[in-house]
mmCIF file of C-alpha atoms and ligand atoms in Angstrom:
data_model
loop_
_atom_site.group_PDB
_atom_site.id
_atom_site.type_symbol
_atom_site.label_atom_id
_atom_site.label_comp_id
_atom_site.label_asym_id
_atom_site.label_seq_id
_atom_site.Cartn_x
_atom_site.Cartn_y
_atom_site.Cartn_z
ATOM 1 C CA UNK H 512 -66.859 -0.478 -45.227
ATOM 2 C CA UNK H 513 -65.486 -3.406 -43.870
ATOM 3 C CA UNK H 514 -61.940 -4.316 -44.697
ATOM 4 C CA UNK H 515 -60.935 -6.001 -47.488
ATOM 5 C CA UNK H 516 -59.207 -9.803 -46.610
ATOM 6 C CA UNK H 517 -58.770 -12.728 -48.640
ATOM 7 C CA UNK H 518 -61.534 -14.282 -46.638
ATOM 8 C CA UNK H 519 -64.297 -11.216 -46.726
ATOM 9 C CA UNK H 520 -63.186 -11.866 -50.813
ATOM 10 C CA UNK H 521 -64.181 -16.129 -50.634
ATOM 11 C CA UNK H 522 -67.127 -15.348 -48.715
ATOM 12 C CA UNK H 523 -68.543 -12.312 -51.130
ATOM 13 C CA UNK H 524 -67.749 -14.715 -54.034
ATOM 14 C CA UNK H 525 -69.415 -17.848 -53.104
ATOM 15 C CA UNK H 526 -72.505 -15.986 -51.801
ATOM 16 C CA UNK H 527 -72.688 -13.459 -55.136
ATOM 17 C CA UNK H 528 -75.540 -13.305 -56.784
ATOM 18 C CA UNK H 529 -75.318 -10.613 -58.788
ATOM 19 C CA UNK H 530 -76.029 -11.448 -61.973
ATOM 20 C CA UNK H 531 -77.496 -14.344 -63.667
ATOM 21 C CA UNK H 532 -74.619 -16.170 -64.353
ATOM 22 C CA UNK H 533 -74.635 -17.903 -60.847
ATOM 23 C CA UNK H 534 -78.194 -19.856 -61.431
ATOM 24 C CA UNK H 535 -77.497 -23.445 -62.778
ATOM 25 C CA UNK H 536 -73.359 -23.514 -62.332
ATOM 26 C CA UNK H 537 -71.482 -26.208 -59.837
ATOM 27 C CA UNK H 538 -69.364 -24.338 -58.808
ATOM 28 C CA UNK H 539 -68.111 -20.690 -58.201
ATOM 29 C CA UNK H 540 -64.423 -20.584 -59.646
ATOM 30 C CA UNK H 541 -62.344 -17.112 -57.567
ATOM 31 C CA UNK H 542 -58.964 -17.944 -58.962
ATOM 32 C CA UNK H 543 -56.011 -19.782 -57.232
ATOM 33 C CA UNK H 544 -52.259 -19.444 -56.731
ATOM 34 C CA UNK H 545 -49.725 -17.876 -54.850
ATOM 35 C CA UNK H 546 -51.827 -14.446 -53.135
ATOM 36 C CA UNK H 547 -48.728 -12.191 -52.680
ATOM 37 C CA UNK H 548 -47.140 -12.974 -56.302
ATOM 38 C CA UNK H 549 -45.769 -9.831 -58.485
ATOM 39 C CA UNK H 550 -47.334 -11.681 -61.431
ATOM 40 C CA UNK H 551 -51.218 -12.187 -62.387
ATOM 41 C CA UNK H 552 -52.489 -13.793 -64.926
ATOM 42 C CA UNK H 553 -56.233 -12.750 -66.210
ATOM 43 C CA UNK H 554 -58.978 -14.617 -68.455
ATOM 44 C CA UNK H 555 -62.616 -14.476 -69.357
ATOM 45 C CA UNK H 556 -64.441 -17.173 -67.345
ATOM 46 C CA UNK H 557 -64.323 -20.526 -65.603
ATOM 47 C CA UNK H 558 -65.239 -23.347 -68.387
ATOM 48 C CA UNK H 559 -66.375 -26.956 -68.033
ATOM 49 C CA UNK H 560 -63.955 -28.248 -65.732
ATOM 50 C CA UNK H 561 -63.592 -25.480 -63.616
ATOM 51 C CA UNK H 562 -66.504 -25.126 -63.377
ATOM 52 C CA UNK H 563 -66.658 -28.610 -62.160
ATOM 53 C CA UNK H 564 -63.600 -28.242 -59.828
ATOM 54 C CA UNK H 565 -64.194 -24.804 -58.909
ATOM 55 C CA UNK H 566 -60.013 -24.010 -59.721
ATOM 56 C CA UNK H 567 -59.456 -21.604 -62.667
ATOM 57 C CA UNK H 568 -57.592 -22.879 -65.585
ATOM 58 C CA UNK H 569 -57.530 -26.622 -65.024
ATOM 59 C CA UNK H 570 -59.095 -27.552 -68.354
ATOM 60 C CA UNK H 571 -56.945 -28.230 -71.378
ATOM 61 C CA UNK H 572 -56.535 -24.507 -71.942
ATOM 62 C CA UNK H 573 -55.242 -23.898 -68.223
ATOM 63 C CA UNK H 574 -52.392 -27.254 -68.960
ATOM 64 C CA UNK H 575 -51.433 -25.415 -72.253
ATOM 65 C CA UNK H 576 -50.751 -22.025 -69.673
ATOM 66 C CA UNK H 577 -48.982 -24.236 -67.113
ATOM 67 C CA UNK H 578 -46.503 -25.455 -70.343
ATOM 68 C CA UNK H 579 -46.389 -21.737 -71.016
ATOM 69 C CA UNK H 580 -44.584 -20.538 -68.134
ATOM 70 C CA UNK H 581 -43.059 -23.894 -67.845
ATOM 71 C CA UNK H 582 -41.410 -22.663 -71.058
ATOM 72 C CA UNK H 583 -40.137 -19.664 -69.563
ATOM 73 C CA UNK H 584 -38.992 -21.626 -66.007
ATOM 74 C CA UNK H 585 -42.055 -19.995 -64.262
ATOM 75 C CA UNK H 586 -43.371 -22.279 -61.595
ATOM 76 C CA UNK H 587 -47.825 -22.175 -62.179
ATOM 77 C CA UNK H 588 -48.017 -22.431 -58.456
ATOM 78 C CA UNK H 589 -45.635 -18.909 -57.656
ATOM 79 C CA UNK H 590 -48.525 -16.734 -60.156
ATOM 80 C CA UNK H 591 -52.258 -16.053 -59.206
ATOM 81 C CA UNK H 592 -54.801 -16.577 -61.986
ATOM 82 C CA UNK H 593 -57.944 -15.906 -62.338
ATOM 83 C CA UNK H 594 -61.264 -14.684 -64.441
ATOM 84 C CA UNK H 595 -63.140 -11.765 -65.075
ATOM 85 C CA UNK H 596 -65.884 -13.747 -64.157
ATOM 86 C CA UNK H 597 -66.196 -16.217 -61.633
ATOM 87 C CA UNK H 598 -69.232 -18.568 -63.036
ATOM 88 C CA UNK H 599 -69.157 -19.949 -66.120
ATOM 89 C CA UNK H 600 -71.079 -18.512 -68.712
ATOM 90 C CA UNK H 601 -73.905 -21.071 -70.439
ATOM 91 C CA UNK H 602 -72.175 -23.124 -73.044
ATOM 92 C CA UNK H 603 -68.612 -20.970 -72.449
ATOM 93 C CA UNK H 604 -70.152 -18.255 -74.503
ATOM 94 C CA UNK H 605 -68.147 -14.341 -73.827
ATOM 95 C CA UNK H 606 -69.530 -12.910 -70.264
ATOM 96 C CA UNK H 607 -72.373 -9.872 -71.674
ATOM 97 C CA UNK H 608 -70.844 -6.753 -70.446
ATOM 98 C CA UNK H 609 -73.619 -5.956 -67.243
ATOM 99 C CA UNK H 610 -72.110 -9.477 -66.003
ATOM 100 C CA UNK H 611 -68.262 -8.554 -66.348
ATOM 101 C CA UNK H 612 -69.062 -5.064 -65.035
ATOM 102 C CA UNK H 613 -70.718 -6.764 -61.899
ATOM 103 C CA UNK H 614 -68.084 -9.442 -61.055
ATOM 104 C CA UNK H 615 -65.692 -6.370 -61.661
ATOM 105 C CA UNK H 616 -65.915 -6.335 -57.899
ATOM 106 C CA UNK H 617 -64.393 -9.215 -57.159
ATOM 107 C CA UNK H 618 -61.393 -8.628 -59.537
ATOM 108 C CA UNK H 619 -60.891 -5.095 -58.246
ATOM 109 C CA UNK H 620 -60.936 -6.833 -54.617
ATOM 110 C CA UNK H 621 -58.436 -9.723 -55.974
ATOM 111 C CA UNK H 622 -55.921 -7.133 -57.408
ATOM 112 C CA UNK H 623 -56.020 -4.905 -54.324
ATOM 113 C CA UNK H 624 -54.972 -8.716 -52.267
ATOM 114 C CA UNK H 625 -52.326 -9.519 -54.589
ATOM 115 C CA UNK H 626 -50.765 -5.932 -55.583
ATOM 116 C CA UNK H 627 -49.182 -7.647 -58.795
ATOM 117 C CA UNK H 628 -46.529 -5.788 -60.308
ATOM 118 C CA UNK H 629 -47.415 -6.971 -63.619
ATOM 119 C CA UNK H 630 -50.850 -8.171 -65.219
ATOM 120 C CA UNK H 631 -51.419 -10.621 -68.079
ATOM 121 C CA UNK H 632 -54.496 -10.318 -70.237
ATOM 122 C CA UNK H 633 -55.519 -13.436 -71.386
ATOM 123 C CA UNK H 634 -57.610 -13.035 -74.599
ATOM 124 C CA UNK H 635 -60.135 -10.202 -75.860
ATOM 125 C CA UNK H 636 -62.473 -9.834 -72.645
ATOM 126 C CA UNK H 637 -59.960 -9.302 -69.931
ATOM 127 C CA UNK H 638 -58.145 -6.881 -72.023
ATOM 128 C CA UNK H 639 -61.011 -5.061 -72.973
ATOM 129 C CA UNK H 640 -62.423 -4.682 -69.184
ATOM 130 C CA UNK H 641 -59.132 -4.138 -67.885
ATOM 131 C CA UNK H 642 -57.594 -1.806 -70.494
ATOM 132 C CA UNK H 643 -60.516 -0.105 -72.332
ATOM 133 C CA UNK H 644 -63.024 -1.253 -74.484
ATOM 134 C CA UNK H 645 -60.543 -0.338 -77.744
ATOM 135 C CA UNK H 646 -58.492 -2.996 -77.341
ATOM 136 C CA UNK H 647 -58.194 -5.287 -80.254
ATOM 137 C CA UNK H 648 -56.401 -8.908 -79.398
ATOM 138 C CA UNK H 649 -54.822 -9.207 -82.542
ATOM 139 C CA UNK H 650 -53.861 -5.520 -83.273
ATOM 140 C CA UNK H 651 -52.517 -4.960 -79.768
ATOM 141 C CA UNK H 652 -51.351 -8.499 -78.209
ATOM 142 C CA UNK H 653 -47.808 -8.120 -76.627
ATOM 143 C CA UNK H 654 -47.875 -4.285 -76.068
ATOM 144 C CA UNK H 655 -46.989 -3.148 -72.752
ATOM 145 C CA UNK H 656 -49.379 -0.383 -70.614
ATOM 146 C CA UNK H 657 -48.553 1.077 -67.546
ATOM 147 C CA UNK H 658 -50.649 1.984 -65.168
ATOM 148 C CA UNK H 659 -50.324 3.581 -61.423
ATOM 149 C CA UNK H 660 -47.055 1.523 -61.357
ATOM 150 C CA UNK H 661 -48.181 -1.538 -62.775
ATOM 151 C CA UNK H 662 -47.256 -3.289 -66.342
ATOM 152 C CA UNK H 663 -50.020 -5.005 -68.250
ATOM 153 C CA UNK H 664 -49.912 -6.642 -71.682
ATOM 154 C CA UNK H 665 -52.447 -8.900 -73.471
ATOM 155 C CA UNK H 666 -51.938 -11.751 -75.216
ATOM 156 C CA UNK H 667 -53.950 -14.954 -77.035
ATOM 157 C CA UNK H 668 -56.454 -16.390 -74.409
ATOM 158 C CA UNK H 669 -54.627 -20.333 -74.331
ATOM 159 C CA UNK H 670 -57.786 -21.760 -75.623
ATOM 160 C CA UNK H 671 -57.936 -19.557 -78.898
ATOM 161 C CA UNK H 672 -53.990 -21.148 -78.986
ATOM 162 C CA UNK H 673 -55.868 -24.357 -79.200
ATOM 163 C CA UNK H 674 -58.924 -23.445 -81.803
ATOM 164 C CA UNK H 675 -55.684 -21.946 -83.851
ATOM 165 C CA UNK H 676 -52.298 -22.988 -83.692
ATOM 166 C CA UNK H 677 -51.239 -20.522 -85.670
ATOM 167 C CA UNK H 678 -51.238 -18.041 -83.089
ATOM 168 C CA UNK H 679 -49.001 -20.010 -81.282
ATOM 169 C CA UNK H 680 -45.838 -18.020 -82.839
ATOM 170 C CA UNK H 681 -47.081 -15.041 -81.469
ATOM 171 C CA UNK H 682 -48.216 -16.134 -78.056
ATOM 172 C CA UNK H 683 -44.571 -16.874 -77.789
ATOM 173 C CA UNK H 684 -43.248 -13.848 -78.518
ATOM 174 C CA UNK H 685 -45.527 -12.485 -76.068
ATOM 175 C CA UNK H 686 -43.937 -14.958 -73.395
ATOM 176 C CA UNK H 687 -40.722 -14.329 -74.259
ATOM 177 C CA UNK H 688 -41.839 -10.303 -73.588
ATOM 178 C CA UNK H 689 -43.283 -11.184 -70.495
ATOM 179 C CA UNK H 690 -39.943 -13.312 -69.105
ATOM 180 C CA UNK H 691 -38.098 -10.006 -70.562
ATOM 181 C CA UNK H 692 -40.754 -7.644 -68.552
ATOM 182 C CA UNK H 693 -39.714 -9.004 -65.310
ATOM 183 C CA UNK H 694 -36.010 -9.676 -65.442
ATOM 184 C CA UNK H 695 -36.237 -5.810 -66.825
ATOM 185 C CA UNK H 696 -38.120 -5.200 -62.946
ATOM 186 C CA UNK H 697 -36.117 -7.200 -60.973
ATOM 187 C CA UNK H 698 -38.728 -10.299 -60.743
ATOM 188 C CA UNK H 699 -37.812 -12.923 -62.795
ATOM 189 C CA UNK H 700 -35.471 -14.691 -60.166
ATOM 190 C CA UNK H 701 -37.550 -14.473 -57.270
ATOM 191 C CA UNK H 702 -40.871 -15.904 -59.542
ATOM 192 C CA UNK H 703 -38.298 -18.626 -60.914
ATOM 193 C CA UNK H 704 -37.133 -19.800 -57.637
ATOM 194 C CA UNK H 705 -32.997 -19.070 -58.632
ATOM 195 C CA UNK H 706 -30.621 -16.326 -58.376
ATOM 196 C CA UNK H 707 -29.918 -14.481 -60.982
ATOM 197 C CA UNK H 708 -31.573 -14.021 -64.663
ATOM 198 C CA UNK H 709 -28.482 -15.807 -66.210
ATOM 199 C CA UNK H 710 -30.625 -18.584 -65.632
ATOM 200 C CA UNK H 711 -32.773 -17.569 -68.182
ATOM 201 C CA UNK H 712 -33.552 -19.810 -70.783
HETATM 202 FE FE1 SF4 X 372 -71.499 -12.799 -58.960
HETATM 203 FE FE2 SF4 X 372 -69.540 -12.765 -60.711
HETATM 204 FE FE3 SF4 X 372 -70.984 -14.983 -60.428
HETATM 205 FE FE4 SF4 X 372 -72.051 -12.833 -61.564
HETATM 206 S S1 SF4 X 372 -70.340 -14.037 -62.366
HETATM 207 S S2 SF4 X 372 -73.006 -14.098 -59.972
HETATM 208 S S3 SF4 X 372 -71.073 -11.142 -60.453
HETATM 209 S S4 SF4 X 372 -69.645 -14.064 -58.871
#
């Protein structure tokens, strides 16, 4: 088996096909950001304008993430983010579970790069793939899981935020958890770019 590179990972993704998700998309969408960050961010699939761009999270649910961590002093450009699956589903409906399971690959390959420390879920579909099929997004948002070494919690997908502002109370307690998770590792100053977590907000 050949080893696994960041390039081997682009070139299996843009040449993928398969499942049926790649006919009729513009363009494949791998996820973006800084490749050797402690900190990865997860969601369901690329939308309209990713899809169009090919970057994840670059619609109005991606700026609502970037104000996220900007509310917690994280810099967008120090995490990686990206999808369970990398083309968007036909009118953004929820990936069908032989489609996640086959684009599983490329996440697998993407987390193996990037050897996060910790893992954000974003919404019900990258929980449920990543943590077990269980998982409820409302019952279980903002709990912690640790596995082989690395901390993983799920949280509102930013778009649901959008649909329901509502949830926006709880999404950020859930930030607040995850700025607490890695000052509690060690992290926090080297993702925010300063010395010390009494820079904290
Ligand atoms: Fe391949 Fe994933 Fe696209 Fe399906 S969604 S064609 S598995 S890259």
């Amino acid at each position: 088996m050949a080893e696994i590179s960041w390039t081997l990972l682009q070139q299996q993704v843009q040449a993928c096909t398969m499942c049926p998700l790649h006919a009729g998309i513009t363009h494949k969408v791998p996820g973006q950001g800084d490749p050797e960050s402690p900190l990865m961010f997860i969601g369901e699939g690329p939308g309209q304008v990713e899809d169009e761009q090919g970057l994840a999270f670059v619609g109005p649910a991606g700026q609502l993430l970037t104000r996220m961590l900007q509310a917690i002093s994280l810099p967008r450009e120090r995490v990686y983010i990206c999808n369970i699956v990398k083309c968007r589903p036909p009118r953004n409906r929820t990936p069908l579970p032989e489609e996640a399971e086959a684009c599983m690959l490329h996440l697998r390959m993407q987390t193996a790069l990037v050897r996060p420390k910790v893992i954000v879920l974003l919404g019900a579909t990258a929980a449920r793939y990543t943590l077990g099929p269980e998982v409820r997004i409302t019952r279980d948002r903002g709990v912690w899981t640790e596995r082989k070494g690395v901390w993983m919690m799920p949280t509102y997908h930013p778009s649901a935020l959008l649909r329901d502002e509502s949830k926006k109370k709880d999404a950020w307690q859930d930030m607040k958890s995850l700025r607490d998770k890695l000052i509690s590792l060690g992290l926090y100053s080297d993702l925010y770019g300063r010395d010390g977590k009494d820079d904290a907000p």
